Short mmCIF file of C-alpha atoms in Angstrom, two decimals:
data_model
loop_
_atom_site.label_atom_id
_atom_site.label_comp_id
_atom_site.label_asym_id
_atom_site.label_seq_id
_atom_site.Cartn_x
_atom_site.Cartn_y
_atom_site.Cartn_z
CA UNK A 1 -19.73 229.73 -118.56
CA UNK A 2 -17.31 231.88 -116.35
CA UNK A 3 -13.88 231.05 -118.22
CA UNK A 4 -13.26 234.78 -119.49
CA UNK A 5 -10.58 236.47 -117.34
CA UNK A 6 -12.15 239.51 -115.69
CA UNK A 7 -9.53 241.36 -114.50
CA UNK A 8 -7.88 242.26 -117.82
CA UNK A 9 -8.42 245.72 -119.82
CA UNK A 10 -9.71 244.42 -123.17
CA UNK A 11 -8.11 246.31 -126.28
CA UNK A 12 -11.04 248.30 -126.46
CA UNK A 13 -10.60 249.53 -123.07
CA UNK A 14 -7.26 250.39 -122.90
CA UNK A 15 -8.64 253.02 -125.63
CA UNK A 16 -11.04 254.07 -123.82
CA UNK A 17 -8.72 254.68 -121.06
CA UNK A 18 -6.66 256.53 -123.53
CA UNK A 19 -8.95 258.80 -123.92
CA UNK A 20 -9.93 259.87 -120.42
CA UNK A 21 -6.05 260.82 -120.51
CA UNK A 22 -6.26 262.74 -123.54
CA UNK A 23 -9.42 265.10 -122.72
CA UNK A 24 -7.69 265.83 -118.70
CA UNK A 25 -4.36 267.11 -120.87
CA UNK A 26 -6.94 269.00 -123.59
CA UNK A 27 -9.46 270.45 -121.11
CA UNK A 28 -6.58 271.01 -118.64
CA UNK A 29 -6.86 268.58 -115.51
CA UNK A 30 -4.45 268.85 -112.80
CA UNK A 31 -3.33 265.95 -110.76
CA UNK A 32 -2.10 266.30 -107.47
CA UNK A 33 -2.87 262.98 -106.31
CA UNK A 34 -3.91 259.40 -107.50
CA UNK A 35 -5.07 256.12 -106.42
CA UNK A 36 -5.60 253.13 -107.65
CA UNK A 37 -7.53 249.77 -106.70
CA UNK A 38 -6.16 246.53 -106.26
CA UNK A 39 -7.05 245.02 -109.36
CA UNK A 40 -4.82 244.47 -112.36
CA UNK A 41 -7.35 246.11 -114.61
CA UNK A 42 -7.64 248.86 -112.42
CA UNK A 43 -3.49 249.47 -112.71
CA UNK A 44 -4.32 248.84 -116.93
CA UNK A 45 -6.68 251.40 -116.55
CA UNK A 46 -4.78 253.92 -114.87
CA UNK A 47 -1.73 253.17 -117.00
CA UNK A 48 -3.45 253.75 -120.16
CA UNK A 49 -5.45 256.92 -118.82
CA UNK A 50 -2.01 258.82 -117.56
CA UNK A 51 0.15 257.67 -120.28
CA UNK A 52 -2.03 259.80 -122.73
CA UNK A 53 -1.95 262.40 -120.06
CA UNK A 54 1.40 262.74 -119.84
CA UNK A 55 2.22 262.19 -123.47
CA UNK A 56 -0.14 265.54 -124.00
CA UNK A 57 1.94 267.23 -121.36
CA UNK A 58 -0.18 266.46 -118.16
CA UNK A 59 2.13 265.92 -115.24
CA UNK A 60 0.78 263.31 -112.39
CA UNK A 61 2.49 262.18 -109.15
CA UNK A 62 3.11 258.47 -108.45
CA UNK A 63 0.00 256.31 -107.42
CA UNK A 64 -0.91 255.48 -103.91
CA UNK A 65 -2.79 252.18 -104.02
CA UNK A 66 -5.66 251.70 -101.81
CA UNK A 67 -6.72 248.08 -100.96
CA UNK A 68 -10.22 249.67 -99.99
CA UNK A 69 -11.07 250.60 -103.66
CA UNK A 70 -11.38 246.92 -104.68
CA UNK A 71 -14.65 245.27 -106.26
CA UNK A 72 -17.25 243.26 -104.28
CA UNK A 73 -16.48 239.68 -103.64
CA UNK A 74 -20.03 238.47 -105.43
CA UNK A 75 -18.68 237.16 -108.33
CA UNK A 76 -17.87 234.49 -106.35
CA UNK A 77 -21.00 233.85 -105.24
CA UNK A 78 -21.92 233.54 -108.82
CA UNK A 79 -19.51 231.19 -109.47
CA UNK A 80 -18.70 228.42 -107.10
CA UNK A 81 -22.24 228.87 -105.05
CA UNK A 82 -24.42 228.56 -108.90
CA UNK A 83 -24.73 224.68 -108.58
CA UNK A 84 -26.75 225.10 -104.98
CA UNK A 85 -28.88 228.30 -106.01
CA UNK A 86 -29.96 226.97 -109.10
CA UNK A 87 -31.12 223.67 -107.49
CA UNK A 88 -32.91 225.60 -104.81
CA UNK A 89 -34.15 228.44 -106.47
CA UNK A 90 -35.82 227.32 -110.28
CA UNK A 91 -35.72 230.64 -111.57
CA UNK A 92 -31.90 230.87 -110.99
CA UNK A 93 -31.89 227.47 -112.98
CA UNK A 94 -33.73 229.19 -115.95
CA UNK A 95 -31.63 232.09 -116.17
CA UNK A 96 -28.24 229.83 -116.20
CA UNK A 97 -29.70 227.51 -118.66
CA UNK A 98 -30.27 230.85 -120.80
CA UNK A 99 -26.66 232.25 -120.79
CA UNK A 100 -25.52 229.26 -123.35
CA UNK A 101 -28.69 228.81 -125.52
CA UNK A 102 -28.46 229.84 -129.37
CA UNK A 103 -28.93 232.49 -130.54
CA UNK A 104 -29.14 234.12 -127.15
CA UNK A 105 -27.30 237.50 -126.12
CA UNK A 106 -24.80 235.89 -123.92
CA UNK A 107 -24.06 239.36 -122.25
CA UNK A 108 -27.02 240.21 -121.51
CA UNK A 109 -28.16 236.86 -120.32
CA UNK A 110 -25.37 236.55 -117.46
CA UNK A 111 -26.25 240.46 -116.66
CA UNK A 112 -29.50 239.39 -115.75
CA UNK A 113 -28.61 236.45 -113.61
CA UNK A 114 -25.85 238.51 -111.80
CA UNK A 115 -28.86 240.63 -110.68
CA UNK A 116 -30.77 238.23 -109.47
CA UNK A 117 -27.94 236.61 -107.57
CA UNK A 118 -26.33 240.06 -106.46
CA UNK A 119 -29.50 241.19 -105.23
CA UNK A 120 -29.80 238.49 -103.35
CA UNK A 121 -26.24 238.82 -101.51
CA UNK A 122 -27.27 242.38 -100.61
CA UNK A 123 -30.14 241.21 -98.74
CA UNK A 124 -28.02 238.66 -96.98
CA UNK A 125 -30.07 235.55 -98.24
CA UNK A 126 -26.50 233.91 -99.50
CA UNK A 127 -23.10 234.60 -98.52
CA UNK A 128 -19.87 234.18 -99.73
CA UNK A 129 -18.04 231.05 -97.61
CA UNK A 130 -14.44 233.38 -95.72
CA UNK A 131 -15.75 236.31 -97.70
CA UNK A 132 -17.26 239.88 -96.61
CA UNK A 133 -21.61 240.70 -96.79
CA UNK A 134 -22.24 244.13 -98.52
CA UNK A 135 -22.28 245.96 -95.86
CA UNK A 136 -18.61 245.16 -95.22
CA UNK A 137 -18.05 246.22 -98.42
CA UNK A 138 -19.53 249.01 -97.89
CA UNK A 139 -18.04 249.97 -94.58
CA UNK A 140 -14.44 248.99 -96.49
CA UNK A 141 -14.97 251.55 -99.17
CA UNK A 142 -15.57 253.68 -96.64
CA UNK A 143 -12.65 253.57 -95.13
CA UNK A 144 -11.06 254.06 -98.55
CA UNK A 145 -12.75 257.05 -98.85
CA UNK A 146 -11.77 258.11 -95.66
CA UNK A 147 -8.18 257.55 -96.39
CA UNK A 148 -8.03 259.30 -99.76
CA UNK A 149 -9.91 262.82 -98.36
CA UNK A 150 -6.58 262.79 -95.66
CA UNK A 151 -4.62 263.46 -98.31
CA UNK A 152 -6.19 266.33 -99.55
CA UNK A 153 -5.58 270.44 -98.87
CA UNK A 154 -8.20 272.86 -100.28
CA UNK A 155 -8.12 273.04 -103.75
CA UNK A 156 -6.25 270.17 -104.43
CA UNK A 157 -7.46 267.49 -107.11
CA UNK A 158 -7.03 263.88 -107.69
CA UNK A 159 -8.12 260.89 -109.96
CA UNK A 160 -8.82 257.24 -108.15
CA UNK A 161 -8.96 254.36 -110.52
CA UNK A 162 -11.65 251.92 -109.22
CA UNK A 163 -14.89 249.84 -110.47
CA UNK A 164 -18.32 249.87 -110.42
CA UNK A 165 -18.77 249.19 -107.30
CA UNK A 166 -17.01 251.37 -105.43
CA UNK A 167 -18.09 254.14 -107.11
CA UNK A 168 -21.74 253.61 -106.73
CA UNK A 169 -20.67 253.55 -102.84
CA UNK A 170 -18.71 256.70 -102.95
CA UNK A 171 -21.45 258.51 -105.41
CA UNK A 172 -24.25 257.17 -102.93
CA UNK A 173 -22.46 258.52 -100.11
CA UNK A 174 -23.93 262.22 -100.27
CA UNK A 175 -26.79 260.98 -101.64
CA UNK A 176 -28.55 258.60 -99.00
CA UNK A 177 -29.45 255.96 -100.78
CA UNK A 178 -30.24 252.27 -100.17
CA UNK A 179 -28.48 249.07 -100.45
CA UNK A 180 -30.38 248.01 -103.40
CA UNK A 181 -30.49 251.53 -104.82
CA UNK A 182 -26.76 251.65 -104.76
CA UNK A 183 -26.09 248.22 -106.06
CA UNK A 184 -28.43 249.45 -108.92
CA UNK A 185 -25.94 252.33 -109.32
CA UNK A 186 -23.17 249.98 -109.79
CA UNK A 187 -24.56 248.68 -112.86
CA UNK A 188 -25.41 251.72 -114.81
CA UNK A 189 -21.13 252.75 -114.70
CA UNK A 190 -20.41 252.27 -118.45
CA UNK A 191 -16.55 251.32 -118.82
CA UNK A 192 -14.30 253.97 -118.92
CA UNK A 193 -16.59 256.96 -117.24
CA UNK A 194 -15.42 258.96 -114.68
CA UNK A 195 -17.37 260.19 -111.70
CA UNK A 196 -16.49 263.40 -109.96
CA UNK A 197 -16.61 264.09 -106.12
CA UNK A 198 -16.31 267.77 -104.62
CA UNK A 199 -15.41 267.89 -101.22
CA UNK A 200 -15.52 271.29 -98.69
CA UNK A 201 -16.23 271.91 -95.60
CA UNK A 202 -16.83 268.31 -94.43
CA UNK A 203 -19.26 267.37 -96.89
CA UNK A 204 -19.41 265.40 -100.22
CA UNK A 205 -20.85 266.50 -103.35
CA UNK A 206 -21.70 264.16 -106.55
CA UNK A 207 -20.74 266.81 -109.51
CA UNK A 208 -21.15 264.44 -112.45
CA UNK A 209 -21.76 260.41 -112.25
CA UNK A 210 -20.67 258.26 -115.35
CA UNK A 211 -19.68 261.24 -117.56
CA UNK A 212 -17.98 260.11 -120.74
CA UNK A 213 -17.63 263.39 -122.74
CA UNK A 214 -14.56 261.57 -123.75
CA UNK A 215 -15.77 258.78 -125.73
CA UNK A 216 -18.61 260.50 -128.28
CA UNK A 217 -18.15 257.47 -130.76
CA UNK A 218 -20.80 254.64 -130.26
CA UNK A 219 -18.41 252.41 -130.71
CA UNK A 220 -16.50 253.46 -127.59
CA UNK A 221 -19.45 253.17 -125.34
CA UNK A 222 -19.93 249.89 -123.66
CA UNK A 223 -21.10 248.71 -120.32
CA UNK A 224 -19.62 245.57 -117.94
#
């Protein structure tokens, strides 16, 4: 059920990436810093994205990767805890059974047992065996965050290559929201958006959340 590799940029999204390059370089972005995430889809990402910059004449400084911008450990959960949930919990049973049947979205069916799992994690009924609870995750981007604003001087910008996850925490931040309300956040990131933070005078700003001015074709426009 779980054999895909997740951490790999699809061909698809190595365009999309493309094109978050190309529309910095035509609407005339300026890099003084990035940072990427752990993740080797995160490095594909950024690859793709400032190769089209550059090759439209956008200049970028070398990447500073930050540990902190990695995903949460959940999928985990999903995977080598689903034998135990789905013998305790018959509606977790249901929902597995469903990924595989005919005729069945198979997208669409895991999507809705990752929520029911994930939303479990965040309210601490399951945990991942030597991993960290949500709010470690959140307390870890966090310190991402943290670590990424030092770098800044007034009027500088910069472009972090991350997932979901992280940016729900980061666009949350200003916001107040709660756990579940930010998990929730996580999920509506479509792949290859962009999210834009302002920050002055000590205080964060969410500007624009999932924007994808960049990819106007339907065909570019996918989610997970």
């Amino acid at each position: 059920m779980f054999s895909d590799d997740y951490d790999q940029l699809s061909d698809l999204g190595v365009r999309q990436s493309q094109r978050i390059g190309q529309h910095w370089a035509d609407t005339g972005v300026h890099l003084d810093h990035v940072f990427v995430g752990p993740r080797r889809r995160h490095v594909q990402t950024m690859d793709a994205a400032l190769g089209a910059f550059q090759a439209a004449g956008g200049i970028a400084p070398d990447p500073v990767e930050v540990p902190e911008l990695d995903e949460y450990q959940v999928d985990e959960v999903v995977r080598t805890g689903l034998p135990a949930l789905m013998a305790e919990y018959p509606d977790i049973a249901e929902l597995a059974a469903t990924v595989n049947k005919p005729g069945v979205n198979r997208m669409t069916a895991f999507q809705k047992l990752f929520e029911r799992v994930t939303r479990m994690w965040v309210r601490q009924e399951i945990q991942v065996d030597d991993g960290e609870n949500w709010q470690a995750f959140r307390e870890r981007v966090a310190r991402g965050l943290d670590q990424i604003l030092e770098r800044f001087s007034s009027g500088q910008t910069g472009a972090a290559f991350t997932s979901g996850g992280p940016v729900s925490v980061i666009s949350a931040a200003p916001l107040d929201l709660a756990d579940e309300r930010v998990l929730e956040l996580s999920w509506m990131v479509r792949n290859g958006a962009w999210t834009e933070i302002v920050f002055g005078n000590d205080r964060l700003s969410l500007q624009a959340f999932g924007a994808i001015p960049h990819l106007q074709a339907a065909d570019l426009q996918t989610w997970r």
